[in-house]
Every structure is written in C-alpha cells, then in structure tokens.
Coordinates of C-alpha atoms in Angstrom, one line a residue:
Chain A
M1 CA 34.1 103.9 185.1
L2 CA 35.6 100.8 183.5
R3 CA 38.8 101.5 185.3
Y4 CA 37.1 100.9 188.7
L5 CA 34.6 98.3 187.5
V6 CA 37.2 95.8 186.1
P7 CA 39.2 95.5 189.4
L8 CA 35.9 95.3 191.4
V9 CA 34.6 92.4 189.2
L10 CA 37.9 90.6 189.5
F11 CA 38.0 91.1 193.3
I12 CA 34.4 89.8 193.6
A13 CA 35.3 86.7 191.5
L14 CA 38.4 86.1 193.7
L15 CA 36.2 86.3 196.8
I16 CA 33.7 83.8 195.4
F17 CA 36.6 81.4 194.6
L18 CA 38.1 81.8 198.0
G19 CA 34.6 81.3 199.6
I20 CA 34.2 78.1 197.7
G21 CA 37.7 77.0 198.8
L22 CA 36.8 77.6 202.4
K23 CA 33.8 75.3 202.1
L24 CA 35.8 72.4 200.6
D25 CA 37.3 70.0 203.0
P26 CA 40.8 69.0 201.8
R27 CA 40.6 65.9 204.0
T28 CA 37.8 64.4 201.9
V29 CA 39.6 62.7 199.0
P30 CA 37.1 61.2 196.5
S31 CA 37.6 57.4 196.5
P32 CA 38.3 55.7 193.2
L33 CA 36.7 52.6 194.7
V34 CA 33.1 53.9 194.4
G35 CA 31.5 52.0 191.5
K36 CA 34.1 49.2 191.7
P37 CA 33.7 45.8 193.2
A38 CA 34.4 45.7 197.0
P39 CA 38.0 44.5 197.6
G40 CA 38.1 40.9 198.9
F41 CA 39.2 39.9 202.4
E42 CA 39.2 37.1 204.8
L43 CA 39.1 38.3 208.3
P44 CA 38.5 36.8 211.8
R45 CA 35.4 37.8 213.6
L46 CA 36.0 40.0 216.7
H47 CA 33.7 37.9 218.8
A48 CA 34.9 34.6 217.5
L49 CA 38.5 34.9 216.3
D50 CA 38.6 31.4 214.9
R51 CA 35.8 32.1 212.5
S52 CA 36.5 34.2 209.4
V53 CA 34.3 36.3 207.2
T54 CA 34.6 37.2 203.5
P55 CA 32.6 39.7 201.4
D56 CA 30.9 36.8 199.7
D57 CA 29.0 36.1 203.0
F58 CA 27.0 39.3 202.2
K59 CA 26.4 38.6 198.5
G60 CA 22.8 39.4 197.6
K61 CA 22.4 41.9 200.5
V62 CA 23.0 45.6 200.8
W63 CA 25.5 46.1 203.6
V64 CA 27.5 48.8 205.3
L65 CA 31.1 48.6 206.2
N66 CA 32.0 50.9 209.1
V67 CA 35.8 51.3 209.8
W68 CA 36.4 52.1 213.4
A69 CA 38.9 51.7 216.2
S70 CA 38.9 52.2 220.0
W71 CA 41.8 54.7 219.7
C72 CA 39.8 56.9 217.3
A73 CA 38.2 59.9 219.0
S74 CA 35.7 60.8 216.3
C75 CA 34.5 57.1 216.4
R76 CA 33.2 57.9 219.9
V77 CA 31.2 60.7 218.5
E78 CA 29.9 58.5 215.7
H79 CA 29.0 55.5 217.9
P80 CA 25.7 56.7 219.3
V81 CA 24.5 57.5 215.8
L82 CA 25.4 54.0 214.6
N83 CA 23.5 52.6 217.6
R84 CA 20.4 54.6 216.8
W85 CA 20.6 53.8 213.1
A86 CA 21.0 50.0 213.7
Q87 CA 18.0 50.1 216.0
S88 CA 15.7 52.1 213.8
D89 CA 16.5 50.5 210.4
H90 CA 17.1 47.0 209.2
V91 CA 20.6 47.8 208.1
L92 CA 23.3 45.2 207.8
L93 CA 26.1 47.0 209.6
V94 CA 29.5 45.4 209.5
G95 CA 32.3 46.8 211.7
L96 CA 35.9 46.7 210.6
N97 CA 38.0 47.1 213.7
Y98 CA 41.0 48.8 212.2
K99 CA 44.5 48.5 213.7
D100 CA 43.1 48.0 217.2
Q101 CA 43.8 45.8 220.2
T102 CA 41.1 43.1 220.4
P103 CA 40.5 43.5 224.2
D104 CA 40.1 47.3 223.8
A105 CA 37.7 46.8 221.0
L106 CA 35.6 44.2 222.9
L107 CA 35.5 46.5 225.9
W108 CA 34.4 49.4 223.7
L109 CA 31.4 47.5 222.3
Q110 CA 30.5 46.3 225.7
Q111 CA 30.4 49.7 227.2
L112 CA 29.0 51.8 224.3
G113 CA 26.7 49.2 222.8
N114 CA 27.2 47.0 219.7
P115 CA 25.4 48.2 216.6
Y116 CA 27.2 45.7 214.3
A117 CA 25.7 42.6 212.9
V118 CA 29.3 41.3 212.8
S119 CA 32.7 42.8 213.6
L120 CA 35.9 42.0 211.7
V121 CA 39.5 42.4 212.9
D122 CA 42.0 44.1 210.6
A123 CA 44.9 44.1 213.1
D124 CA 47.7 45.3 210.8
G125 CA 45.6 47.5 208.5
R126 CA 46.2 45.6 205.3
V127 CA 42.5 45.3 204.4
G128 CA 42.3 49.0 205.3
I129 CA 44.8 49.7 202.5
D130 CA 42.9 47.6 200.0
W131 CA 39.8 49.6 200.8
G132 CA 41.7 52.9 200.5
V133 CA 41.1 53.8 204.2
Y134 CA 43.2 56.7 205.3
G135 CA 41.4 57.9 208.4
V136 CA 38.9 56.4 210.7
P137 CA 35.9 56.4 210.8
E138 CA 35.0 55.7 207.2
T139 CA 31.8 54.1 206.0
F140 CA 31.1 52.3 202.8
V141 CA 27.8 51.2 201.3
I142 CA 28.0 48.0 199.2
D143 CA 25.1 46.8 197.0
K144 CA 23.7 43.4 196.3
R145 CA 26.2 42.7 193.6
G146 CA 29.1 43.5 195.9
T147 CA 29.9 46.9 194.3
I148 CA 30.9 49.8 196.5
R149 CA 28.2 52.5 195.9
Y150 CA 29.1 55.2 198.4
K151 CA 31.8 56.2 200.8
H152 CA 31.5 58.5 203.7
I153 CA 34.7 59.9 205.3
G154 CA 34.7 61.0 208.9
P155 CA 32.0 60.4 211.5
V156 CA 28.5 59.8 210.3
S157 CA 25.9 62.1 211.8
M158 CA 22.2 61.4 212.2
E159 CA 21.7 64.0 209.5
D160 CA 23.9 62.0 207.1
V161 CA 21.9 58.9 207.9
E162 CA 18.5 60.6 207.3
R163 CA 19.6 62.6 204.2
T164 CA 21.9 60.3 202.4
L165 CA 22.5 56.8 203.8
R166 CA 18.9 55.7 204.6
P167 CA 17.5 56.8 201.2
L168 CA 20.4 55.3 199.3
I169 CA 20.1 52.0 201.1
R170 CA 16.4 51.9 200.5
R171 CA 17.0 52.5 196.8
L172 CA 19.7 49.8 196.6
Q173 CA 17.5 47.3 198.4
E174 CA 15.0 47.6 195.5
E175 CA 17.6 46.8 192.9
E176 CA 17.7 43.2 191.5
P177 CA 20.6 41.1 192.7
A178 CA 22.8 40.0 189.7
Chain B
M1 CA 77.2 93.4 222.0
K2 CA 79.0 90.1 222.6
M3 CA 76.2 89.2 225.0
A4 CA 73.5 90.0 222.4
T5 CA 75.3 87.8 219.8
M6 CA 75.5 85.0 222.2
M7 CA 71.9 85.2 223.1
A8 CA 70.9 85.3 219.4
I9 CA 73.0 82.1 218.8
L10 CA 71.4 80.4 221.8
L11 CA 67.9 81.3 220.7
L12 CA 68.6 80.1 217.2
L13 CA 69.9 76.8 218.6
A14 CA 67.0 76.4 220.9
T15 CA 64.4 76.9 218.2
S16 CA 66.0 75.0 215.4
A17 CA 65.1 71.6 216.7
I18 CA 65.9 69.1 214.0
V19 CA 62.7 68.1 212.5
Q20 CA 63.0 64.7 210.8
A21 CA 60.5 61.9 210.4
K22 CA 61.8 58.6 211.8
V23 CA 61.9 56.3 208.9
E24 CA 62.5 52.7 209.7
S25 CA 65.9 51.5 208.6
V26 CA 65.3 48.9 206.0
A27 CA 67.8 46.4 204.5
F28 CA 67.7 45.7 200.8
A29 CA 69.1 43.0 198.7
T30 CA 70.5 45.4 196.1
P31 CA 71.3 49.1 196.0
E32 CA 69.0 49.4 193.0
Q33 CA 66.0 48.2 195.1
E34 CA 66.9 50.8 197.8
Q35 CA 67.1 53.5 195.2
R36 CA 63.6 52.6 193.9
Y37 CA 62.2 52.5 197.4
R38 CA 63.6 55.9 198.2
S39 CA 62.2 57.5 195.1
L40 CA 58.8 55.9 195.3
I41 CA 58.2 57.0 198.9
R42 CA 59.2 60.5 197.9
E43 CA 56.7 60.5 194.9
L44 CA 53.7 59.4 197.0
R45 CA 51.6 61.7 199.1
C46 CA 50.6 60.9 202.6
L47 CA 46.8 61.1 202.9
V48 CA 46.8 61.9 206.6
C49 CA 49.4 64.7 206.5
Q50 CA 48.5 65.9 203.0
N51 CA 51.5 68.2 202.5
Q52 CA 54.0 65.5 203.2
N53 CA 55.1 62.6 201.1
I54 CA 55.1 59.2 202.7
A55 CA 58.9 59.3 203.2
D56 CA 58.6 62.3 205.5
S57 CA 55.4 61.5 207.3
N58 CA 55.2 60.0 210.7
A59 CA 51.6 59.0 210.3
D60 CA 50.7 55.4 210.9
L61 CA 49.2 55.1 207.5
A62 CA 52.5 56.3 205.9
K63 CA 54.3 53.7 207.9
D64 CA 51.9 51.0 206.6
L65 CA 52.3 52.2 203.0
R66 CA 56.1 52.2 203.3
R67 CA 55.8 48.6 204.4
Q68 CA 53.5 47.8 201.6
I69 CA 55.9 49.3 199.0
L70 CA 58.9 47.5 200.6
E71 CA 57.0 44.2 200.3
M72 CA 56.1 44.8 196.7
I73 CA 59.6 45.7 195.7
E74 CA 60.9 42.5 197.4
R75 CA 58.2 40.6 195.6
G76 CA 59.7 42.0 192.3
D77 CA 56.8 44.3 191.3
S78 CA 57.7 47.1 188.9
D79 CA 57.5 50.8 189.9
Q80 CA 54.5 51.2 187.7
A81 CA 52.7 48.3 189.4
I82 CA 53.3 49.8 192.8
I83 CA 52.0 53.2 191.6
D84 CA 49.0 51.6 190.0
F85 CA 48.3 49.8 193.3
M86 CA 48.3 53.0 195.2
V87 CA 46.2 54.9 192.6
A88 CA 43.6 52.1 192.5
R89 CA 43.1 52.6 196.2
Y90 CA 43.6 56.2 196.9
G91 CA 43.2 57.9 193.5
D92 CA 45.4 60.3 191.6
F93 CA 45.6 62.3 194.9
V94 CA 48.4 60.1 196.1
L95 CA 50.7 61.2 193.3
Y96 CA 52.7 64.3 193.7
R97 CA 52.8 64.4 189.9
P98 CA 49.3 63.5 188.8
P99 CA 48.8 62.4 185.2
F100 CA 47.4 64.8 182.6
K101 CA 43.7 64.1 182.3
A102 CA 40.5 66.0 181.8
I103 CA 40.0 66.3 185.5
T104 CA 43.6 67.5 186.2
A105 CA 43.9 69.7 183.1
L106 CA 43.2 72.9 185.0
L107 CA 45.9 71.9 187.5
W108 CA 48.5 71.6 184.9
V109 CA 47.4 74.4 182.5
G110 CA 46.2 76.9 185.2
P111 CA 49.5 78.5 186.0
F112 CA 50.2 79.1 182.3
L113 CA 46.8 80.6 181.8
F114 CA 47.4 83.0 184.7
L115 CA 50.8 83.9 183.2
A116 CA 49.2 84.6 179.8
G117 CA 46.5 86.7 181.4
G118 CA 49.1 88.7 183.3
L119 CA 51.1 89.3 180.1
I120 CA 48.0 90.4 178.2
V121 CA 47.1 92.9 180.9
M122 CA 50.7 94.2 181.0
I123 CA 50.8 94.7 177.3
I124 CA 47.5 96.6 177.3
V125 CA 48.7 98.8 180.2
I126 CA 52.0 99.6 178.5
R127 CA 50.3 100.4 175.2
K128 CA 47.9 102.8 176.9
R129 CA 50.6 104.5 178.8
S130 CA 52.9 105.0 175.7
R131 CA 50.0 106.6 173.9
N132 CA 49.2 108.9 176.7
T133 CA 52.7 110.3 177.1
S134 CA 52.5 112.3 173.9
P135 CA 49.5 114.5 174.2
S136 CA 48.6 116.2 171.0
L137 CA 48.8 120.0 170.9
S138 CA 46.3 122.2 169.2
E139 CA 47.3 124.4 166.2
S140 CA 47.5 127.5 168.4
E141 CA 49.5 125.7 171.1
Q142 CA 52.0 124.5 168.5
A143 CA 52.4 128.0 167.2
Q144 CA 53.1 129.2 170.7
V145 CA 55.8 126.5 171.2
R146 CA 57.5 127.5 168.0
E147 CA 57.4 131.1 169.0
L148 CA 58.9 130.3 172.4
L149 CA 61.7 128.2 170.9
Q150 CA 62.4 130.9 168.4
S151 CA 62.6 133.6 171.1
N152 CA 65.0 131.4 173.0
K153 CA 67.4 131.2 170.1
D154 CA 67.4 134.9 169.7
D155 CA 68.6 135.5 173.1

C-alpha cells in the first residue's frame, strides 16, 4: 500500500507546485522601491516644455505616477481605464512619458483623451531607471510624505482600480501628512 | 550519398544564423575599465529578456543600463557602487548571483536538499533490496537443500 501511496503523494505535491508556478508571472518583479522615498527628478512638462516639475510639487498629496509611451501597445489597452478612473475619482494622475517622441505623445493624448493632471517627459529614460521601470506601462502610488506605497506592473484594468488602487488611495488620503 | 551530405551541410549553414546581440562599441581610457565593464554587464540580468544578461540583450532597457554602467565607470564609481545602484532600483533579481539572504536561502540550499533527499531514498532502496535477496529457508527446506547437495556429491 505504502509503495503506491508514497509516489502518489509526491506526484500530487509536484502537481501543486507546478500549478502554483503556472499562476506566477515571471515578468512581475517585486520592486525594492515600495516603502522607500520616491526618487527625485526634474522633468519638463509635456504641454509646456520650458516648465519643469519635481516630486516636491506633489508633497502633501497622494499622487499616482503612470509610466507610458505612444509606442507601447498595452498602454493603448490601459488608456481608456485611466480616462474612466480620472473622471470618476479625484485622483492626481501624473503621466511619465517614457522614451517617446513629444509630437507622438501629444497626438496620442489629443486622440485618446488626456487623463493626466500633468504629463512629464523622460526622453532618454534616465528617470525611468531611477524608478526601476523595466516595462511600460507601470503605475506607482505615492503617499503624502512622498513615499512609494504601491507599484503595479503592466496595464491597469478597471478591476485593479476598483479592487486595489481606489481603496488604497482612499486609505492614504486619510493619513496625516508628515 | 554525396548529394545528401551536401544538402545536410547546406541545411546546417542555413539554420545556424549567427545569433549575437549588437553591443555598441565603446572606447575606454584604460583596459582595466573595459574589463570591469565587460564583467559587470555579464553579471547583471536584463529585466525585459529575463534569461539574458544585459551584455547579450538587445532590449532598449539593456542598452540604457549599459550606458548607465559605462557612465558610472567613467565617473570612477566602484563595482560595488554600480551593483548597489542596480539592486536599489531593480532588486536582487538583477543579479545572476544573488546574495545569500533569508529570502534567497531556498534558492541556494534547494539543490543540496534535493541531492540529500535523493541519496536518502537511494540508501533506503539499496538496503531493502540487499535484505530481500537472501530469503530465509525453513528448517525442512534447509534439510532438503543439504540432501540435494549430498546426493550431488555422491554421483
């Protein structure tokens, strides 16, 4: 009896591990930046290239940094979600236009709608490296103290907004600014 | 026969396209700097093509990270400073040889655990088998064996 039971149990254990492995997404690498202060930058605004923005401009507010590019196919999937989210919630959505051509980016926002309170230009991707960006789209939530509290990799779906982002932001908005 | 060999060679040539990432040629002040650059880009994993290091990857991000490393070397940063820079942004995942920590312990110890498990199973099986090969005979059976051997000698 044991002779058949032991291999069976081992086989089932193997199946369970393989099953878990299938569910994991190897593309989602946990960010070491969650819980750390948001990396600094000084970037030109997409709609006013002569004016720059730094994270200090958002101090005391909960804000969301969404990394996107007009060459990024999954950003196109994500964009309507951002539009809906920006309309329904009072969310301070900051766009980081990553390694893109400014005319292309402007055209994109004109055609597909602009959910961003402000868009920043990271033409050579250096700020992207500082934020540990390795694939667009990526979305960060930053609290009132300027600490990164959450990172979403890949396109945000309406379900992600409703289940994770909206409750998280509501909670962070109730926190005291430092 | 000759035709077949030729075809085989041609097929081999056609399919063995030389796969090599185009790494920008970079000029260094000293050979030592170049050496450091080459070994660093081999040690760091590309996050876009996760089974490649940033030396082999054609991904845009790998290109940017190579540029970043190059600049840091030229600025005079140490290897450790460069690795710390990458780990601070992308985590231990960027290292092909992650440090031994609580979270990576299973990664390092796992193979040895499997080896030990395999050895234990092997020892158990061998022991069982060696016991089974000498089945004990009952008193009457032994007498029969002795009798048979005896009769054999008499012939």
